[in-house]
Short mmCIF file of C-alpha atoms in Angstrom, two decimals:
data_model
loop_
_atom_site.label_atom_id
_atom_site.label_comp_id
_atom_site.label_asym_id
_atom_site.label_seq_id
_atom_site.Cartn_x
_atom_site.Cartn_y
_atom_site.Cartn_z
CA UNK A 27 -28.35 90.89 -67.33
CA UNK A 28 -24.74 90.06 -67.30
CA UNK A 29 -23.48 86.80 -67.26
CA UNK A 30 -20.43 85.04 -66.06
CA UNK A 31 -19.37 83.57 -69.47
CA UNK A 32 -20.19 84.07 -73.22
CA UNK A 33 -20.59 79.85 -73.07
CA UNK A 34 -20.09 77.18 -71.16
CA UNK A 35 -18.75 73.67 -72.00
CA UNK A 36 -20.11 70.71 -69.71
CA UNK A 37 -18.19 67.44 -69.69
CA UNK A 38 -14.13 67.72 -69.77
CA UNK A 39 -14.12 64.58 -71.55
CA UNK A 40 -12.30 63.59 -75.32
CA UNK A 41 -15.26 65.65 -76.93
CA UNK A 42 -15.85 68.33 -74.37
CA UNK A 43 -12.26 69.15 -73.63
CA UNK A 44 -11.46 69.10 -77.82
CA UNK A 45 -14.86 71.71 -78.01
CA UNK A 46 -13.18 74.21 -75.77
CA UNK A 47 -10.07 73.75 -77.30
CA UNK A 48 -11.23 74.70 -80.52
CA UNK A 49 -13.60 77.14 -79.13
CA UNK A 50 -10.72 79.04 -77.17
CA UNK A 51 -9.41 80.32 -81.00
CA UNK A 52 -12.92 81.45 -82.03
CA UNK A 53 -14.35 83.26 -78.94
CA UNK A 54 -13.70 84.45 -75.61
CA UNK A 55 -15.40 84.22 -72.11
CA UNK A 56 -15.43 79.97 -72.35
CA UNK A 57 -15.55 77.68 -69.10
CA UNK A 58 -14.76 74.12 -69.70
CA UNK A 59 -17.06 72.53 -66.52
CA UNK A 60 -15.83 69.06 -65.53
CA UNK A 61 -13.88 66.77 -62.27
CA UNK A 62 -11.09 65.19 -62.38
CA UNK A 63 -10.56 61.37 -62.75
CA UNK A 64 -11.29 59.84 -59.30
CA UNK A 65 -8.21 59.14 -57.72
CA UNK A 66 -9.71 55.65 -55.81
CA UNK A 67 -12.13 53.84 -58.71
CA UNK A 68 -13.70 51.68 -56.12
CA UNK A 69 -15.10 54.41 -53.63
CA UNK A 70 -15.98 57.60 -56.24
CA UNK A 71 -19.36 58.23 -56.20
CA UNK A 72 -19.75 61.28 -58.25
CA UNK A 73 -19.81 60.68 -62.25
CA UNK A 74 -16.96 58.58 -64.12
CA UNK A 75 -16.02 58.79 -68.49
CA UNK A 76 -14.83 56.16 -70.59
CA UNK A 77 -11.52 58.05 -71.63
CA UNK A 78 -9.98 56.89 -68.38
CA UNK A 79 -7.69 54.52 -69.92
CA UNK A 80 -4.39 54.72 -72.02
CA UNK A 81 -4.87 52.96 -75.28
CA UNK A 82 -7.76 53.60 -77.77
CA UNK A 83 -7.42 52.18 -81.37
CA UNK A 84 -7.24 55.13 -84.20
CA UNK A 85 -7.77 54.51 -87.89
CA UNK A 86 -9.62 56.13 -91.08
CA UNK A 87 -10.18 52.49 -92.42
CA UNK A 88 -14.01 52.62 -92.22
CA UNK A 89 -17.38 51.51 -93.85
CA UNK A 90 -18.45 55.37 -93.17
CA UNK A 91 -17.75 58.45 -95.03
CA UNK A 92 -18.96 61.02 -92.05
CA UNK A 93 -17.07 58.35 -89.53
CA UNK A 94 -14.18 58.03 -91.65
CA UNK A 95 -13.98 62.17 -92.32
CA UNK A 96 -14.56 62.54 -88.73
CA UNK A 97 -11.09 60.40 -87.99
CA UNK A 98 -9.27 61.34 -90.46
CA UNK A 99 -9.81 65.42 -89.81
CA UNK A 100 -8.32 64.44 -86.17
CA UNK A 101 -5.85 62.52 -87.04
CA UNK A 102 -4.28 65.26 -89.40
CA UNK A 103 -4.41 67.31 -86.39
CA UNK A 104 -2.73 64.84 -83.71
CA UNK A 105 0.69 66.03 -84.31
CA UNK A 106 -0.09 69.47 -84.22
CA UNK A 107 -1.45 69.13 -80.61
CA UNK A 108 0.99 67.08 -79.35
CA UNK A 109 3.76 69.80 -80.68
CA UNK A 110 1.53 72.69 -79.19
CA UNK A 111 1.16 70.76 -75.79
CA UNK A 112 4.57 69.13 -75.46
CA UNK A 113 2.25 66.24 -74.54
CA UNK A 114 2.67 63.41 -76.27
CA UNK A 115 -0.33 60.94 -77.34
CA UNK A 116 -0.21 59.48 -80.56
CA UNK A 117 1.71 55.99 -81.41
CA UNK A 118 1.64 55.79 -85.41
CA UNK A 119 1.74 51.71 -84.81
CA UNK A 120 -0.96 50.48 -88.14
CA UNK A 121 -3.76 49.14 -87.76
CA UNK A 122 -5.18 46.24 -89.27
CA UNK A 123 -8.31 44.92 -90.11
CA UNK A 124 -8.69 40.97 -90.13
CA UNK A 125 -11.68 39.44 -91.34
CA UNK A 126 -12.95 35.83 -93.38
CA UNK A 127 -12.77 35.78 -96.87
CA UNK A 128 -16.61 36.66 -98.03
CA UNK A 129 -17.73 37.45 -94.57
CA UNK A 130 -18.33 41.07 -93.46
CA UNK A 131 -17.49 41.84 -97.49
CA UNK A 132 -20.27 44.60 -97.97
CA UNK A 133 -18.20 46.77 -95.12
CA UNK A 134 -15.04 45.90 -96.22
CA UNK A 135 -16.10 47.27 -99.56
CA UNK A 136 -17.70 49.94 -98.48
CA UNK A 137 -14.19 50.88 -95.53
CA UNK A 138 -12.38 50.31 -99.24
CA UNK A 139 -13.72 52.94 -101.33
CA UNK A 140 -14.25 55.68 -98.16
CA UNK A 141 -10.15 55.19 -97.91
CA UNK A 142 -9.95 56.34 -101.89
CA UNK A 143 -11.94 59.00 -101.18
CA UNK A 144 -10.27 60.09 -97.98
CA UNK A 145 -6.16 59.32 -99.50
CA UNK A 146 -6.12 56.67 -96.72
CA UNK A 147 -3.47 54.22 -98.34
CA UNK A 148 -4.89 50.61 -97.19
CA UNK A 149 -2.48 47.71 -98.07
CA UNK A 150 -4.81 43.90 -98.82
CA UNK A 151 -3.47 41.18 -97.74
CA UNK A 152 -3.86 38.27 -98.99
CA UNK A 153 -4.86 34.79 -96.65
CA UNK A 154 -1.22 33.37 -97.81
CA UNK A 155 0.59 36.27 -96.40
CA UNK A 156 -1.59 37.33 -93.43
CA UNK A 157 0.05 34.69 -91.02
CA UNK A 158 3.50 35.65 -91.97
CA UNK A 159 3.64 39.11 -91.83
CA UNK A 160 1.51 39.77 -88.25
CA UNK A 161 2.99 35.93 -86.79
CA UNK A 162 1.42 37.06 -83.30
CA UNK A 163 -2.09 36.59 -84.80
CA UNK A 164 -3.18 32.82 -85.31
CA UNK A 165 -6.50 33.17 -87.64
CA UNK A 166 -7.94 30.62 -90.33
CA UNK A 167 -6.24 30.29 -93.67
CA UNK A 168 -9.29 31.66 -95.23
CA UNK A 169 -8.95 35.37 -93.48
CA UNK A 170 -7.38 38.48 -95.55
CA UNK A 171 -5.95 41.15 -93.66
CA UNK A 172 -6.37 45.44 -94.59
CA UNK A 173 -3.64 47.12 -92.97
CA UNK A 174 -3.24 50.92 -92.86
CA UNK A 175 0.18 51.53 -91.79
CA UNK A 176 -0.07 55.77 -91.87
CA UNK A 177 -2.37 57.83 -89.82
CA UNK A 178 -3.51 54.73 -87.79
CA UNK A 179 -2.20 53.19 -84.09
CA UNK A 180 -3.28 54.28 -81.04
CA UNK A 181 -4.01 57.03 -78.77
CA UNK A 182 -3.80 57.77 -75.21
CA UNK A 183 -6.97 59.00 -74.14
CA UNK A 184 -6.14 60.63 -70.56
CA UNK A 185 -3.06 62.49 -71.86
CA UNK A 186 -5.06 63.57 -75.61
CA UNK A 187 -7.37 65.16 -73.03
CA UNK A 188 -4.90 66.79 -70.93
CA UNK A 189 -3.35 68.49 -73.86
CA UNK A 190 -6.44 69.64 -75.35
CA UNK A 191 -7.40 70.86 -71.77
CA UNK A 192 -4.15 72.32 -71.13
CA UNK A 193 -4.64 74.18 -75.05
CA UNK A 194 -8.01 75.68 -73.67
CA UNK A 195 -6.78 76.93 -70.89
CA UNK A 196 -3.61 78.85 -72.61
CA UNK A 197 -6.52 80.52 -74.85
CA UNK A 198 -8.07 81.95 -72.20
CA UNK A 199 -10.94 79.14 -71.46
CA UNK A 200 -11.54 78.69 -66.82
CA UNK A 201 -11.56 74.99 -66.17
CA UNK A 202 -14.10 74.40 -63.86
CA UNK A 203 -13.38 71.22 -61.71
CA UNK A 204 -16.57 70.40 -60.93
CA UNK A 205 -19.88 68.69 -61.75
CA UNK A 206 -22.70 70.14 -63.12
CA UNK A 207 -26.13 69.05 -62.10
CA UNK A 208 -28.55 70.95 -63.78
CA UNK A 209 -29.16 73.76 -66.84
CA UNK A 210 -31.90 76.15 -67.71
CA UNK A 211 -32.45 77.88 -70.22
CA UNK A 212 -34.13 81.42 -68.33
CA UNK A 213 -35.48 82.83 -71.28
CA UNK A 214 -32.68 85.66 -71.33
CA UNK A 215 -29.34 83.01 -70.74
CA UNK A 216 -29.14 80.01 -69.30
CA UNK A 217 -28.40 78.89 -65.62
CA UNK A 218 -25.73 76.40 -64.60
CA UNK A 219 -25.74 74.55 -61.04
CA UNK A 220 -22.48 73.37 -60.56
CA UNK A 221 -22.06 71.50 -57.36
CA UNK A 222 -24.40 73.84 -55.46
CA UNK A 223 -22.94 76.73 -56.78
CA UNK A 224 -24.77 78.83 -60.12
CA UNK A 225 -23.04 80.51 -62.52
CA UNK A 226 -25.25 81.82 -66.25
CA UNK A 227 -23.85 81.81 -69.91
CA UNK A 228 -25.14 83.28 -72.97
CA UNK A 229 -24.80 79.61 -74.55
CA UNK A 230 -24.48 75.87 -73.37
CA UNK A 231 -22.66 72.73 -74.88
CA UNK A 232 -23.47 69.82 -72.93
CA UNK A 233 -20.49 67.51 -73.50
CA UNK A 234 -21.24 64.73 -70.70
CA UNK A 235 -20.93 61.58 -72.62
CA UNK A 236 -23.18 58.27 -71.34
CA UNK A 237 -23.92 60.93 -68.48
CA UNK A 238 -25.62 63.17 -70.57
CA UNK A 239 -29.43 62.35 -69.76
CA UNK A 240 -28.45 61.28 -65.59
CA UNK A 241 -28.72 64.82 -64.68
CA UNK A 242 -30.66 67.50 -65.35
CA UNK A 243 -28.27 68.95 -67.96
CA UNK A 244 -30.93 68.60 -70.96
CA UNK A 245 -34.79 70.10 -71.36
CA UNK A 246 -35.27 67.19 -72.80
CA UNK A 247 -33.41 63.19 -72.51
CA UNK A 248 -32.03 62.95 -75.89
CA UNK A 249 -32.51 58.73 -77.42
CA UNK A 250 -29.20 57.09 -76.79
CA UNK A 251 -28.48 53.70 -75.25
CA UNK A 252 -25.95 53.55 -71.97
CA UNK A 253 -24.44 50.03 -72.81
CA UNK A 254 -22.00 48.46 -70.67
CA UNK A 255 -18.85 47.31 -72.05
CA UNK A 256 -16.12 45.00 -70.63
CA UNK A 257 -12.39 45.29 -71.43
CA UNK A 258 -9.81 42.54 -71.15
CA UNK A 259 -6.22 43.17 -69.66
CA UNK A 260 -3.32 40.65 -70.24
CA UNK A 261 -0.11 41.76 -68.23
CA UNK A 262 2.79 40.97 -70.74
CA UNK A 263 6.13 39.98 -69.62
CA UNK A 264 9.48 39.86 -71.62
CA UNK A 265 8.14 37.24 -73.59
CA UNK A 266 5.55 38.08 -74.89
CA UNK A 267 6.71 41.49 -75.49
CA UNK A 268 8.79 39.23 -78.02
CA UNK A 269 5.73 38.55 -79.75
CA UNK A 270 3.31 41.13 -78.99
CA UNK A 271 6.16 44.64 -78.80
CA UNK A 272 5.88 45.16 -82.55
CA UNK A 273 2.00 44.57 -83.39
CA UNK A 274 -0.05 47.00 -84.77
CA UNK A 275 -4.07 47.53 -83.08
CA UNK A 276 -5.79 45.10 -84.47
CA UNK A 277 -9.48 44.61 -85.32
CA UNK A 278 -11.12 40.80 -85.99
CA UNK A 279 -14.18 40.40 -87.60
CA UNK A 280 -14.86 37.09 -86.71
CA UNK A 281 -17.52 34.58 -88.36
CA UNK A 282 -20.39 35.78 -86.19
CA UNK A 283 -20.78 39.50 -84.87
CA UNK A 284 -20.23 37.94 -81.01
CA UNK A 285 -16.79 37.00 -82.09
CA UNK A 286 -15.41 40.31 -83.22
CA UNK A 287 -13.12 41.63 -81.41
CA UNK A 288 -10.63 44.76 -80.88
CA UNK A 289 -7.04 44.53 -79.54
CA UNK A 290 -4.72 47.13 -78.52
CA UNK A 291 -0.85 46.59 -78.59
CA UNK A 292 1.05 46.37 -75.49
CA UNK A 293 1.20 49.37 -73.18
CA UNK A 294 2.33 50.50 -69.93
CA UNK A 295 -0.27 51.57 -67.53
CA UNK A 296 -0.09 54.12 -64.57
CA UNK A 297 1.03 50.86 -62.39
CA UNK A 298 4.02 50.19 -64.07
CA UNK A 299 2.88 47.08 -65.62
CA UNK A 300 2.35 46.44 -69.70
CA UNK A 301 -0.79 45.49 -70.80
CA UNK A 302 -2.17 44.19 -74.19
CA UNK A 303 -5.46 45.34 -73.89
CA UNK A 304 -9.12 43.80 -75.99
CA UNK A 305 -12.83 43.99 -76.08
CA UNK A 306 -15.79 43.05 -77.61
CA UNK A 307 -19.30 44.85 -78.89
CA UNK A 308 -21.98 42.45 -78.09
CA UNK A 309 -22.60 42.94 -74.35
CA UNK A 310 -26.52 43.56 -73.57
CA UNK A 311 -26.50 45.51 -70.22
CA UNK A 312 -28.55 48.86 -70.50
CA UNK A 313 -27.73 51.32 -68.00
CA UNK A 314 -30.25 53.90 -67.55
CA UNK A 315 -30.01 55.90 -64.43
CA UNK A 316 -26.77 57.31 -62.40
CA UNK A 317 -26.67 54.99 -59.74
CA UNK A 318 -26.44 52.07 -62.47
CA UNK A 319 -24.03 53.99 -64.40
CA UNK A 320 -21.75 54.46 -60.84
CA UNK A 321 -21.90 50.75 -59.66
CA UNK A 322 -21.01 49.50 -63.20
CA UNK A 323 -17.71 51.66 -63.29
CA UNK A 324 -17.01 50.76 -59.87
CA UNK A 325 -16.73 47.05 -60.71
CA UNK A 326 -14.95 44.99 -62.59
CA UNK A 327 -17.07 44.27 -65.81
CA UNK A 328 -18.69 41.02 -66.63
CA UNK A 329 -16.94 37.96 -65.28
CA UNK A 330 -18.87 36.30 -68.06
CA UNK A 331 -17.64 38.71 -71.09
CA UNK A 332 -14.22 38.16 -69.58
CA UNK A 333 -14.29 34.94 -70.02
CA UNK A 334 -15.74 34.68 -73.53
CA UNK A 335 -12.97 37.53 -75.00
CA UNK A 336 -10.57 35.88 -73.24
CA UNK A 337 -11.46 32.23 -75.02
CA UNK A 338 -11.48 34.08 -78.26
CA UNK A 339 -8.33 36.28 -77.62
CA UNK A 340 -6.24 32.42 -76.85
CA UNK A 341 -7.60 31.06 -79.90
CA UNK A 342 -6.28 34.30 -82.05
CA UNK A 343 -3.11 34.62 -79.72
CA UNK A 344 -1.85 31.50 -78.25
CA UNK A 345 1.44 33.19 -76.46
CA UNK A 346 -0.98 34.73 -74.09
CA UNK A 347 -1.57 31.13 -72.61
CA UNK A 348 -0.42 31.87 -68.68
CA UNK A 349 -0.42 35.54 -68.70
CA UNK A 350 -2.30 37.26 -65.93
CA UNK A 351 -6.00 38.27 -66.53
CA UNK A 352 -7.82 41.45 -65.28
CA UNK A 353 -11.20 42.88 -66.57
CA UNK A 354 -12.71 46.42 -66.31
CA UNK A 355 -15.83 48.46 -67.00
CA UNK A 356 -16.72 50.73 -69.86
CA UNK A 357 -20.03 51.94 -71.54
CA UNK A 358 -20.77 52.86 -74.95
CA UNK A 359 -23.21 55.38 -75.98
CA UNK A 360 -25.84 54.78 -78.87
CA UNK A 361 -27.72 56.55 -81.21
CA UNK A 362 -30.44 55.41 -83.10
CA UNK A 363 -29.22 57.56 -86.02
CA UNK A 364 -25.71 55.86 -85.87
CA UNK A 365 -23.97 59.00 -85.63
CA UNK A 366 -22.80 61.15 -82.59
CA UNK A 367 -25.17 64.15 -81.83
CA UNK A 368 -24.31 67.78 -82.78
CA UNK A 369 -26.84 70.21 -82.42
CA UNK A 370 -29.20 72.59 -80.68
CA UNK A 371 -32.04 71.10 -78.08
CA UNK A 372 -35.39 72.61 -77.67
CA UNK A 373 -33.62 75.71 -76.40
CA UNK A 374 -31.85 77.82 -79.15
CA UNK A 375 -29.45 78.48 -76.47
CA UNK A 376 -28.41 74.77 -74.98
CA UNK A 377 -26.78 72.46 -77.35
CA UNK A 378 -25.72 68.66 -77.45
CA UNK A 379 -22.46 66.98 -78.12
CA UNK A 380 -22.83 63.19 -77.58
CA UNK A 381 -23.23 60.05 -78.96
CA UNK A 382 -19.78 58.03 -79.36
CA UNK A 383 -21.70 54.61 -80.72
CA UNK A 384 -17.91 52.62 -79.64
CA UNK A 385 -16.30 54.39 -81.95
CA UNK A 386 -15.90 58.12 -81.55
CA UNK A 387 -12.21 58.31 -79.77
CA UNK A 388 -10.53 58.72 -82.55
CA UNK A 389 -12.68 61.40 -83.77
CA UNK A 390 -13.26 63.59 -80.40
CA UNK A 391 -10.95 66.38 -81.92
CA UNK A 392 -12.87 66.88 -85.08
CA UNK A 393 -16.41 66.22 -82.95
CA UNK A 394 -15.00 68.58 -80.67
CA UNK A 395 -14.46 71.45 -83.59
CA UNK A 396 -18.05 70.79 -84.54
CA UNK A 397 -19.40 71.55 -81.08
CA UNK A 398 -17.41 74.55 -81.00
CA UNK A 399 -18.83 75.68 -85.13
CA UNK A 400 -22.02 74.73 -83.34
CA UNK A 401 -22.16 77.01 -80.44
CA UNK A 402 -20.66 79.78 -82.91
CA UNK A 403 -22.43 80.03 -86.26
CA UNK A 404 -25.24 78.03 -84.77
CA UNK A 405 -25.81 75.25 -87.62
CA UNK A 406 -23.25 73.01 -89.28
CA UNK A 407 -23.08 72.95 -92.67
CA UNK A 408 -23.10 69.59 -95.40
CA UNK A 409 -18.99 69.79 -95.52
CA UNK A 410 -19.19 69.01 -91.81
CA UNK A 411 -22.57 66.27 -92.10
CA UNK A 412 -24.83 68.43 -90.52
CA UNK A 413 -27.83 66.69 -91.74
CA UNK A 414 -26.27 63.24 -89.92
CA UNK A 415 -25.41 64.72 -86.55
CA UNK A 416 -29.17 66.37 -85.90
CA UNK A 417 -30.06 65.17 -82.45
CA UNK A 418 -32.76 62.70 -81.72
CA UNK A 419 -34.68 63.11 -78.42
CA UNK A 420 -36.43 60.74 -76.71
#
């Protein structure tokens, strides 16, 4: 029979939107299936995504070669986009790495000798000079700092996806702004129910992040954890912008794993107001159906994980004593394997792209190029870590 596309991307998140983007260039008849952010938070209750937010840390600096290519392919191509687009997304800020002398070594090692291989250009600093040259960061004399000053900073994650959806769409892909509840794989092409409506492909990429297993987008749930996540905002006024305007993102391995913590530099949010943003990795709360996953982003995170990265972020930062406080929810999504999920299901003809494990933001373009290789050649190859990325299913 006919069908309405050659394939069909599900989730029009960092991933998803980066697939069709990359798949617009290789093939035609694409859809790229996905809603809109909610415009009221409180009262959606259809299906949310992390990228909803305008500051995610980017950086090559890692104890992973596959992680570290993953970043470091995107990155190369940040500049590109944003030229293509006219949408900017990419602040080229550093980012530094801030850990005990002795603790966390083996990764630091490990982060050290991935940057030689990638041409990542770290700078160490020594526990004399860390104070002095980031001021705004009050740590222990015995911390050393790793700064990467290129091809690190931050991106905005709602406009990144705008351009790469805006890309598809000016090579040819139909955005879809919908939800889709279901797939199945007919034995001839596969079915898509997308808010009551069907339409068929040839192939499927299911791109739906943490939401991936909460519908019935998969023939089978594929193992990954839903975690919830809480993120800290401090509103920063002219004074602190004193301290806090010129900081790179920042990373802190504290002493024990429940201390580390992430910090993004200040940035003005869609209400006018500048935020320095942080969060932590520790939280315990498993979210495993879609009602869970709706209430969670409809609140405001953990009053107690607010509380506990906000002690740590005024013993790191002191000049945030007095600034306003707000929290928010996020969730992470984990492998077992460690490593996102790039590959075919038990139908040759739906495929998985999922599996950010906290740290995949900075790498949705290149993830997104691998779903799109995917759903074209049908296999990655060792250049691209195929072996890594095989799916796990529960």
């Amino acid at each position: 029979m006919a069908v309405d596309f050659r394939f069909i991307i599900i989730g029009r998140g960092m991933m998803g939107a980066a697939a069709a983007r990359h798949l617009s260039s290789m093939a035609d008849g694409i859809a790229l299936i996905g809603p809109r952010e909610p415009n009221e938070r409180k009262s959606h209750e259809g299906v949310f995504a992390s990228h909803y937010d305008e500051a995610r840390i980017t950086r090559t600096f890692d104890g992973n070669l596959a992680w570290g290519s993953f970043a470091a392919r995107a990155l190369d191509r940040y500049r590109a986009i944003e030229a293509r687009s006219g949408i900017s997304f990419f602040s080229e800020v550093g980012c530094l790495f801030a850990a005990p002398d002795k603790s966390e070594q083996d990764y630091i090692d490990r982060a050290l000798t991935v940057s030689r291989t990638l041409g990542s250009d770290i700078e160490t600093i020594g526990s004399s000079d860390l104070s002095r040259r980031f001021p705004y960061l009050a740590v222990d004399a015995d911390f050393s700092g790793y700064f990467e000053r290129k091809r690190a900073g931050y991106i905005n994650p709602r406009a990144l996806v705008r351009a790469q959806a805006m890309l598809a769409e000016q090579g040819g892909v139909t955005l879809v702004e919908a939800t889709a509840t279901s797939v199945r794989d007919t034995g001839t092409h596969v079915e898509v129910t997308i808010d009551g409506r069907r339409c068929s492909a040839e192939r499927v990429l299911v791109a739906a992040g943490g939401f991936s297993n909460f519908h019935a987008l998969l023939p089978r749930p594929v193992d990954t954890k839903v975690m919830a996540r809480t993120v800290v905002f401090y509103e920063i006024g002219e004074r602190e912008m004193a301290v806090f305007g010129d900081m790179p993102s920042t990373i802190v391995l504290g002493d024990r794993e429940e201390d580390h913590i992430y910090i993004l530099p200040p940035v003005r949010y869609p209400d006018g107001k500048i935020y320095l943003k942080l969060g932590g990795d520790t939280e315990m709360l498993s979210i495993n159906r879609l009602e869970d996953a709706g209430a969670w982003f409809r609140s405001d995170g953990s009053a107690a994980e607010r509380d506990h990265l906000c002690r740590i972020a005024l013993q790191l930062m002191p000049a945030l004593a007095g600034c306003p406080v707000t929290s928010g929810p996020c969730v992470a999504n984990f492998t077992p394997t460690g490593y996102p999920y790039v590959g075919y299901t038990q139908s040759p003809r739906i495929a998985v792209l999922t599996g950010g494990n906290f740290v995949a933001a900075k790498s949705s373009d290149e993830l997104g190029r691998l779903g799109a290789v995917l759903l074209t050649e049908g296999r990655l190859g060792d250049t691209d870590f195929g072996g890594e990325l095989t799916p796990v299913f529960a």
